[in-house]
Amino acid sequence: MEDVLMADDFLEQSKTGILIDVRSPSEFEAGHIPGARNLPLFSDNERAEIGTRYVQYGKDNAVERGLEIVGPKLAGFVKQARQWADGTPIYMYCWRGGMRSGSMAWLFRTAGLTTYLLSGGYKAYRNSFAQLLEAHPWQLLILGGPTGCGKTEVLHQLQRMEQQVIDLEGLAHHKGSAFGSLGETAQPTTEQFTNQLHALMRTFNPARPVWCEGESASIGKVVIPSAFYALMLSAPFLNLEIPYQERIRHILNDYGTFQPDELILSFRKIEKRLGGEATRKAIECVEQNNLESAVCIALSYYDKGYRRSSGKQWPNQIPCLWEDSDPAVIARKLLALYENGCNVGTEQVQQ
């Protein structure tokens, strides 16, 4: 086996070892290969100093200063890597597979640690996502529907049925509306969101369908990568519709436990689009614990926006009109539709 691997081989083989990112902490925080651990050759300040020296005094000066900084750390690097690896191979990368990862690889190999490098570094890994998308005729199936129809729950049911599912909102830690951050942890960077999506896509069989929820180009502050979003827009769009009262019930189950001030703040975020009077009424309903009426006011805004945006993004929608709102039942019907060989690109579904 060669000690410098192309992205596909590197990602596959690294499953049997430890993955180490030697870039600076801020680079790692902005985005990294999922599962990697950070063992930075330089701190953020040290990296900035070396970069300044490179510009002002040239490469030799910068390299000499780098050696001065790294020298006292060498034993610690080996000790930490040996502990993490625990006898397994080390798979390592920096930004472009250059001096940082090359120097650390020399150190580890000198210490007797089996070490492999990613050819082209993290930059090559990032580029490999677009290559993955282009390499296969992916069969995306987009599940849409107005707010409260339970799309996420249906996707989770499909996943339990061993279907290939992408929960974009789960990856983004956001439900995609002004209320979408409630109950969620901090959102990842767009870069790391893309890396998580990339890692998930690598587990899928391109010959099988991939179920995904219809979304706008951004989810909260996270932007869906353009190449993947283009695949979404070209995929069949199944528009799930359930009774209005069932939608209200779903929304109350999802948001009814949050504090009034959290709900009011979310209504304030859409005040300009909802209108001053409607916002005032919605806040009054929240304060009076009349959450069902508050939900109805919110839906008057979100339903109009959904019809407009989804119609523009997916003009050829397939209505799925079902009275039964149980996510498990809907998931079985969707799967039966696909497995029975129906042309989901043209057929309207009503049951």
CSV table of C-alpha atoms in Angstrom, one decimal:
chain,number,residue,atom,x,y,z
A,1,MET,CA,0.0,0.0,0.0
A,2,GLU,CA,1.3,3.5,-0.9
A,3,ASP,CA,1.7,5.9,1.9
A,4,VAL,CA,0.0,8.8,0.0
A,5,LEU,CA,-3.6,8.0,-0.9
A,6,MET,CA,-6.2,9.6,-3.2
A,7,ALA,CA,-9.3,10.9,-1.5
A,8,ASP,CA,-11.6,7.9,-2.1
A,9,ASP,CA,-9.0,5.4,-0.9
A,10,PHE,CA,-8.0,7.5,2.0
A,11,LEU,CA,-11.6,7.9,3.2
A,12,GLU,CA,-12.3,4.2,2.8
A,13,GLN,CA,-9.1,2.9,4.4
A,14,SER,CA,-9.2,5.4,7.3
A,15,LYS,CA,-12.2,3.6,8.7
A,16,THR,CA,-9.7,1.0,10.1
A,17,GLY,CA,-7.4,3.6,11.8
A,18,ILE,CA,-7.3,7.0,13.4
A,19,LEU,CA,-7.9,10.2,11.4
A,20,ILE,CA,-5.8,13.2,12.3
A,21,ASP,CA,-6.1,16.8,11.1
A,22,VAL,CA,-2.9,18.8,11.7
A,23,ARG,CA,-4.3,22.2,10.7
A,24,SER,CA,-4.7,25.0,13.1
A,25,PRO,CA,-7.7,25.0,15.6
A,26,SER,CA,-9.6,27.7,13.7
A,27,GLU,CA,-9.2,25.8,10.4
A,28,PHE,CA,-10.5,22.6,12.0
A,29,GLU,CA,-13.4,24.4,13.6
A,30,ALA,CA,-14.5,25.9,10.3
A,31,GLY,CA,-14.6,22.4,8.8
A,32,HIS,CA,-13.0,19.1,8.9
A,33,ILE,CA,-13.4,15.5,7.7
A,34,PRO,CA,-16.1,13.9,10.0
A,35,GLY,CA,-14.5,11.7,12.6
A,36,ALA,CA,-11.1,13.5,12.5
A,37,ARG,CA,-9.2,14.6,15.6
A,38,ASN,CA,-7.3,17.8,15.7
A,39,LEU,CA,-3.6,17.7,16.5
A,40,PRO,CA,-2.4,21.1,15.3
A,41,LEU,CA,1.1,21.6,14.3
A,42,PHE,CA,0.7,25.3,14.9
A,43,SER,CA,-1.7,27.3,17.0
A,44,ASP,CA,-3.7,30.0,15.2
A,45,ASN,CA,-1.3,32.7,16.4
A,46,GLU,CA,1.8,30.7,15.4
A,47,ARG,CA,0.4,30.0,12.0
A,48,ALA,CA,-0.3,33.7,11.5
A,49,GLU,CA,3.2,34.6,12.6
A,50,ILE,CA,4.8,32.1,10.2
A,51,GLY,CA,2.6,33.4,7.3
A,52,THR,CA,3.7,36.9,8.0
A,53,ARG,CA,7.3,35.9,8.0
A,54,TYR,CA,6.9,34.1,4.7
A,55,VAL,CA,5.5,37.2,3.1
A,56,GLN,CA,8.0,39.6,4.6
A,57,TYR,CA,11.2,37.6,4.7
A,58,GLY,CA,10.7,34.5,2.5
A,59,LYS,CA,10.3,30.8,2.8
A,60,ASP,CA,13.6,30.0,4.5
A,61,ASN,CA,12.9,32.4,7.4
A,62,ALA,CA,9.4,31.1,7.8
A,63,VAL,CA,10.6,27.4,7.9
A,64,GLU,CA,13.3,28.2,10.4
A,65,ARG,CA,10.8,29.9,12.7
A,66,GLY,CA,8.4,27.0,12.3
A,67,LEU,CA,11.1,24.6,13.4
A,68,GLU,CA,11.8,26.7,16.4
A,69,ILE,CA,8.1,26.6,17.4
A,70,VAL,CA,7.6,22.9,16.7
A,71,GLY,CA,10.8,21.5,18.2
A,72,PRO,CA,9.6,21.5,21.8
A,73,LYS,CA,6.3,19.9,20.8
A,74,LEU,CA,7.6,16.8,19.0
A,75,ALA,CA,7.5,14.4,21.8
A,76,GLY,CA,4.0,15.5,22.8
A,77,PHE,CA,2.8,15.0,19.2
A,78,VAL,CA,4.1,11.4,19.2
A,79,LYS,CA,2.7,10.6,22.6
A,80,GLN,CA,-0.8,11.9,21.7
A,81,ALA,CA,-0.8,10.2,18.3
A,82,ARG,CA,0.3,6.9,19.8
A,83,GLN,CA,-2.4,7.0,22.4
A,84,TRP,CA,-5.1,7.8,19.9
A,85,ALA,CA,-4.0,5.2,17.3
A,86,ASP,CA,-3.6,2.4,19.9
A,87,GLY,CA,-1.8,0.2,17.4
A,88,THR,CA,-3.9,1.1,14.3
A,89,PRO,CA,-2.7,3.1,11.3
A,90,ILE,CA,-2.8,6.9,11.3
A,91,TYR,CA,-4.4,8.7,8.4
A,92,MET,CA,-3.4,12.4,8.3
A,93,TYR,CA,-4.0,15.5,6.3
A,94,CYS,CA,-3.4,19.3,6.3
A,95,TRP,CA,-4.8,21.9,3.9
A,96,ARG,CA,-3.1,20.8,0.7
A,97,GLY,CA,-1.1,17.8,1.7
A,98,GLY,CA,2.1,19.9,2.0
A,99,MET,CA,4.7,20.7,4.6
A,100,ARG,CA,2.5,20.4,7.7
A,101,SER,CA,1.2,16.9,7.2
A,102,GLY,CA,4.4,15.8,5.5
A,103,SER,CA,6.5,16.9,8.4
A,104,MET,CA,4.2,15.2,10.9
A,105,ALA,CA,4.2,12.1,8.9
A,106,TRP,CA,8.0,12.0,8.9
A,107,LEU,CA,7.9,12.4,12.7
A,108,PHE,CA,5.4,9.6,13.2
A,109,ARG,CA,7.1,7.2,10.9
A,110,THR,CA,10.4,7.9,12.6
A,111,ALA,CA,8.6,7.0,15.9
A,112,GLY,CA,7.4,3.7,14.4
A,113,LEU,CA,3.8,4.7,13.7
A,114,THR,CA,2.2,3.6,10.4
A,115,THR,CA,1.1,6.8,8.7
A,116,TYR,CA,-0.7,7.6,5.5
A,117,LEU,CA,-1.3,11.0,3.9
A,118,LEU,CA,-4.2,12.4,1.9
A,119,SER,CA,-3.0,13.4,-1.5
A,120,GLY,CA,-3.9,17.1,-2.0
A,121,GLY,CA,-5.0,17.4,1.6
A,122,TYR,CA,-8.3,18.7,2.9
A,123,LYS,CA,-8.8,20.7,-0.3
A,124,ALA,CA,-8.8,17.5,-2.3
A,125,TYR,CA,-11.3,16.0,0.1
A,126,ARG,CA,-13.6,19.0,-0.4
A,127,ASN,CA,-13.4,18.7,-4.2
A,128,SER,CA,-14.2,15.0,-4.0
A,129,PHE,CA,-17.8,15.7,-3.0
A,130,ALA,CA,-18.6,17.3,-6.3
A,131,GLN,CA,-16.8,14.3,-8.0
A,132,LEU,CA,-19.0,11.9,-6.0
A,133,LEU,CA,-22.2,13.7,-7.1
A,134,GLU,CA,-21.1,13.7,-10.7
A,135,ALA,CA,-20.0,10.0,-10.7
A,136,HIS,CA,-23.4,8.5,-10.3
A,137,PRO,CA,-27.0,9.0,-11.5
A,138,TRP,CA,-28.4,9.6,-8.0
A,139,GLN,CA,-32.1,8.8,-7.6
A,140,LEU,CA,-33.2,11.5,-5.2
A,141,LEU,CA,-36.9,11.6,-4.2
A,142,ILE,CA,-37.9,14.9,-2.6
A,143,LEU,CA,-40.6,14.9,0.1
A,144,GLY,CA,-42.4,18.2,0.4
A,145,GLY,CA,-45.4,19.5,2.0
A,146,PRO,CA,-46.6,22.6,4.0
A,147,THR,CA,-45.6,23.3,7.6
A,148,GLY,CA,-46.8,20.7,10.0
A,149,CYS,CA,-47.4,17.8,7.7
A,150,GLY,CA,-44.8,15.7,9.4
A,151,LYS,CA,-42.2,15.3,6.7
A,152,THR,CA,-39.3,14.8,9.1
A,153,GLU,CA,-41.1,12.1,11.0
A,154,VAL,CA,-41.9,10.4,7.7
A,155,LEU,CA,-38.3,10.5,6.7
A,156,HIS,CA,-37.3,8.9,10.0
A,157,GLN,CA,-39.9,6.2,9.5
A,158,LEU,CA,-38.4,5.5,6.0
A,159,GLN,CA,-35.0,5.3,7.7
A,160,ARG,CA,-36.3,2.7,10.1
A,161,MET,CA,-37.5,0.8,7.1
A,162,GLU,CA,-33.8,0.7,5.9
A,163,GLN,CA,-34.2,3.3,3.3
A,164,GLN,CA,-31.5,5.8,2.4
A,165,VAL,CA,-32.5,9.1,4.0
A,166,ILE,CA,-31.0,12.5,4.2
A,167,ASP,CA,-32.3,14.6,7.1
A,168,LEU,CA,-31.0,18.0,6.0
A,169,GLU,CA,-32.6,19.8,8.9
A,170,GLY,CA,-31.0,17.4,11.3
A,171,LEU,CA,-27.6,17.9,9.8
A,172,ALA,CA,-28.2,21.7,9.9
A,173,HIS,CA,-29.5,21.7,13.5
A,174,HIS,CA,-32.4,23.9,12.3
A,175,LYS,CA,-36.0,23.3,11.2
A,176,GLY,CA,-35.9,25.9,8.5
A,177,SER,CA,-38.2,28.6,9.7
A,178,ALA,CA,-38.1,31.6,12.1
A,179,PHE,CA,-39.0,29.0,14.8
A,180,GLY,CA,-36.4,26.5,13.5
A,181,SER,CA,-33.7,27.1,16.0
A,182,LEU,CA,-35.9,26.3,19.0
A,183,GLY,CA,-34.6,23.3,20.9
A,184,GLU,CA,-31.6,22.9,18.6
A,185,THR,CA,-27.9,23.1,19.3
A,186,ALA,CA,-25.7,25.7,17.6
A,187,GLN,CA,-25.6,25.3,13.8
A,188,PRO,CA,-22.5,24.0,12.1
A,189,THR,CA,-20.7,26.1,9.6
A,190,THR,CA,-21.8,25.7,6.0
A,191,GLU,CA,-18.5,24.0,5.3
A,192,GLN,CA,-19.0,21.4,8.1
A,193,PHE,CA,-22.6,20.9,7.1
A,194,THR,CA,-21.3,20.0,3.6
A,195,ASN,CA,-18.8,17.7,5.0
A,196,GLN,CA,-21.4,15.8,7.0
A,197,LEU,CA,-23.6,15.6,4.0
A,198,HIS,CA,-20.6,14.3,2.0
A,199,ALA,CA,-19.9,11.6,4.6
A,200,LEU,CA,-23.5,10.5,4.6
A,201,MET,CA,-23.7,10.3,0.8
A,202,ARG,CA,-20.6,8.0,0.8
A,203,THR,CA,-22.5,5.4,2.8
A,204,PHE,CA,-25.3,5.2,0.2
A,205,ASN,CA,-25.8,2.9,-2.8
A,206,PRO,CA,-26.3,5.1,-5.9
A,207,ALA,CA,-28.5,2.3,-7.4
A,208,ARG,CA,-31.1,2.8,-4.7
A,209,PRO,CA,-33.3,5.8,-4.0
A,210,VAL,CA,-32.3,8.5,-1.6
A,211,TRP,CA,-35.2,10.2,0.2
A,212,CYS,CA,-34.7,13.9,1.1
A,213,GLU,CA,-36.9,16.7,2.4
A,214,GLY,CA,-37.6,19.6,0.2
A,215,GLU,CA,-35.8,22.7,1.4
A,216,SER,CA,-34.9,26.2,0.4
A,217,ALA,CA,-31.3,26.8,-0.6
A,218,SER,CA,-30.5,27.7,3.0
A,219,ILE,CA,-31.5,26.2,6.3
A,220,GLY,CA,-31.1,28.9,9.0
A,221,LYS,CA,-27.6,30.2,8.4
A,222,VAL,CA,-26.4,27.0,6.6
A,223,VAL,CA,-26.4,27.0,2.8
A,224,ILE,CA,-26.9,23.7,0.9
A,225,PRO,CA,-24.1,23.1,-1.5
A,226,SER,CA,-25.1,24.2,-5.0
A,227,ALA,CA,-24.2,20.9,-6.7
A,228,PHE,CA,-26.4,18.9,-4.4
A,229,TYR,CA,-29.2,21.5,-4.5
A,230,ALA,CA,-29.2,21.2,-8.3
A,231,LEU,CA,-29.8,17.5,-7.9
A,232,MET,CA,-32.7,18.3,-5.5
A,233,LEU,CA,-34.3,20.7,-8.0
A,234,SER,CA,-34.2,18.1,-10.8
A,235,ALA,CA,-35.7,15.3,-8.6
A,236,PRO,CA,-39.3,14.2,-8.4
A,237,PHE,CA,-41.2,16.2,-5.7
A,238,LEU,CA,-43.9,14.4,-3.7
A,239,ASN,CA,-46.1,17.0,-2.1
A,240,LEU,CA,-47.5,15.5,1.1
A,241,GLU,CA,-50.9,16.9,2.2
A,242,ILE,CA,-52.8,15.9,5.4
A,243,PRO,CA,-55.8,17.5,7.1
A,244,TYR,CA,-55.3,21.0,8.5
A,245,GLN,CA,-56.2,20.1,12.0
A,246,GLU,CA,-53.6,17.3,12.0
A,247,ARG,CA,-51.0,19.8,10.9
A,248,ILE,CA,-51.9,22.0,13.8
A,249,ARG,CA,-51.6,19.0,16.2
A,250,HIS,CA,-48.1,18.2,14.8
A,251,ILE,CA,-47.0,21.8,15.3
A,252,LEU,CA,-48.3,21.9,18.9
A,253,ASN,CA,-46.5,18.7,19.6
A,254,ASP,CA,-43.2,20.1,18.2
A,255,TYR,CA,-43.4,23.6,19.7
A,256,GLY,CA,-46.0,23.7,22.4
A,257,THR,CA,-43.5,23.0,25.2
A,258,PHE,CA,-41.3,26.0,24.5
A,259,GLN,CA,-41.4,29.1,26.8
A,260,PRO,CA,-43.7,31.9,25.7
A,261,ASP,CA,-40.9,34.4,25.4
A,262,GLU,CA,-39.1,32.0,23.0
A,263,LEU,CA,-42.2,31.8,20.8
A,264,ILE,CA,-42.8,35.5,20.9
A,265,LEU,CA,-39.2,36.2,19.8
A,266,SER,CA,-39.7,33.9,16.8
A,267,PHE,CA,-42.9,35.7,15.9
A,268,ARG,CA,-41.0,39.0,16.1
A,269,LYS,CA,-38.5,37.6,13.5
A,270,ILE,CA,-41.3,37.5,10.9
A,271,GLU,CA,-43.2,40.6,11.9
A,272,LYS,CA,-42.5,42.6,8.7
A,273,ARG,CA,-43.8,39.8,6.5
A,274,LEU,CA,-46.6,38.7,8.9
A,275,GLY,CA,-47.8,42.2,9.4
A,276,GLY,CA,-48.0,44.3,12.6
A,277,GLU,CA,-51.6,43.5,13.4
A,278,ALA,CA,-51.2,39.7,12.9
A,279,THR,CA,-48.0,39.7,14.9
A,280,ARG,CA,-49.8,41.5,17.8
A,281,LYS,CA,-52.6,39.0,17.7
A,282,ALA,CA,-50.2,36.0,17.6
A,283,ILE,CA,-48.2,37.4,20.6
A,284,GLU,CA,-51.4,38.0,22.5
A,285,CYS,CA,-52.5,34.4,21.8
A,286,VAL,CA,-49.2,33.1,23.1
A,287,GLU,CA,-49.4,35.2,26.2
A,288,GLN,CA,-52.9,33.8,26.8
A,289,ASN,CA,-51.7,30.2,26.2
A,290,ASN,CA,-54.0,30.0,23.2
A,291,LEU,CA,-51.3,28.3,21.1
A,292,GLU,CA,-53.7,26.8,18.6
A,293,SER,CA,-54.8,30.3,17.4
A,294,ALA,CA,-51.2,31.4,17.3
A,295,VAL,CA,-50.3,28.4,15.1
A,296,CYS,CA,-53.2,29.3,12.7
A,297,ILE,CA,-51.8,32.9,12.4
A,298,ALA,CA,-48.4,31.5,11.7
A,299,LEU,CA,-49.7,29.1,9.1
A,300,SER,CA,-51.5,31.9,7.2
A,301,TYR,CA,-48.1,33.2,6.5
A,302,TYR,CA,-46.1,30.0,6.0
A,303,ASP,CA,-48.7,28.4,3.7
A,304,LYS,CA,-48.6,31.3,1.3
A,305,GLY,CA,-44.8,31.3,1.3
A,306,TYR,CA,-44.6,27.5,0.8
A,307,ARG,CA,-46.9,27.5,-2.2
A,308,ARG,CA,-45.0,30.3,-3.8
A,309,SER,CA,-41.5,29.0,-3.2
A,310,SER,CA,-42.1,25.3,-3.8
A,311,GLY,CA,-44.1,26.0,-6.9
A,312,LYS,CA,-41.2,28.0,-8.3
A,313,GLN,CA,-38.6,25.5,-7.3
A,314,TRP,CA,-40.5,22.3,-8.2
A,315,PRO,CA,-43.2,23.3,-10.7
A,316,ASN,CA,-44.1,19.6,-11.5
A,317,GLN,CA,-45.3,18.4,-8.1
A,318,ILE,CA,-46.9,15.1,-7.4
A,319,PRO,CA,-49.8,15.6,-4.9
A,320,CYS,CA,-49.9,12.9,-2.2
A,321,LEU,CA,-53.3,13.5,-0.6
A,322,TRP,CA,-53.7,11.2,2.5
A,323,GLU,CA,-56.3,11.4,5.3
A,324,ASP,CA,-54.2,9.3,7.6
A,325,SER,CA,-51.5,11.4,9.1
A,326,ASP,CA,-49.6,8.7,10.9
A,327,PRO,CA,-45.9,9.0,9.7
A,328,ALA,CA,-45.4,5.2,9.7
A,329,VAL,CA,-48.5,4.7,7.5
A,330,ILE,CA,-47.4,7.5,5.1
A,331,ALA,CA,-43.9,6.1,4.9
A,332,ARG,CA,-45.3,2.6,4.0
A,333,LYS,CA,-47.5,4.2,1.3
A,334,LEU,CA,-44.6,6.1,-0.2
A,335,LEU,CA,-42.4,3.1,-0.2
A,336,ALA,CA,-45.1,0.9,-1.8
A,337,LEU,CA,-45.6,3.6,-4.4
A,338,TYR,CA,-41.9,3.4,-5.3
A,339,GLU,CA,-41.5,-0.4,-5.1
A,340,ASN,CA,-44.6,-1.0,-7.2
A,341,GLY,CA,-42.9,0.6,-10.1
A,342,CYS,CA,-45.0,3.7,-10.3
A,343,ASN,CA,-43.6,6.5,-12.3
A,344,VAL,CA,-43.3,9.0,-9.4
A,345,GLY,CA,-42.2,11.6,-11.9
A,346,THR,CA,-45.7,11.9,-13.5
A,347,GLU,CA,-48.3,10.1,-11.4
A,348,GLN,CA,-50.7,11.8,-9.0
A,349,VAL,CA,-51.3,9.9,-5.8
A,350,GLN,CA,-54.6,10.1,-4.0
A,351,GLN,CA,-55.7,7.5,-1.4
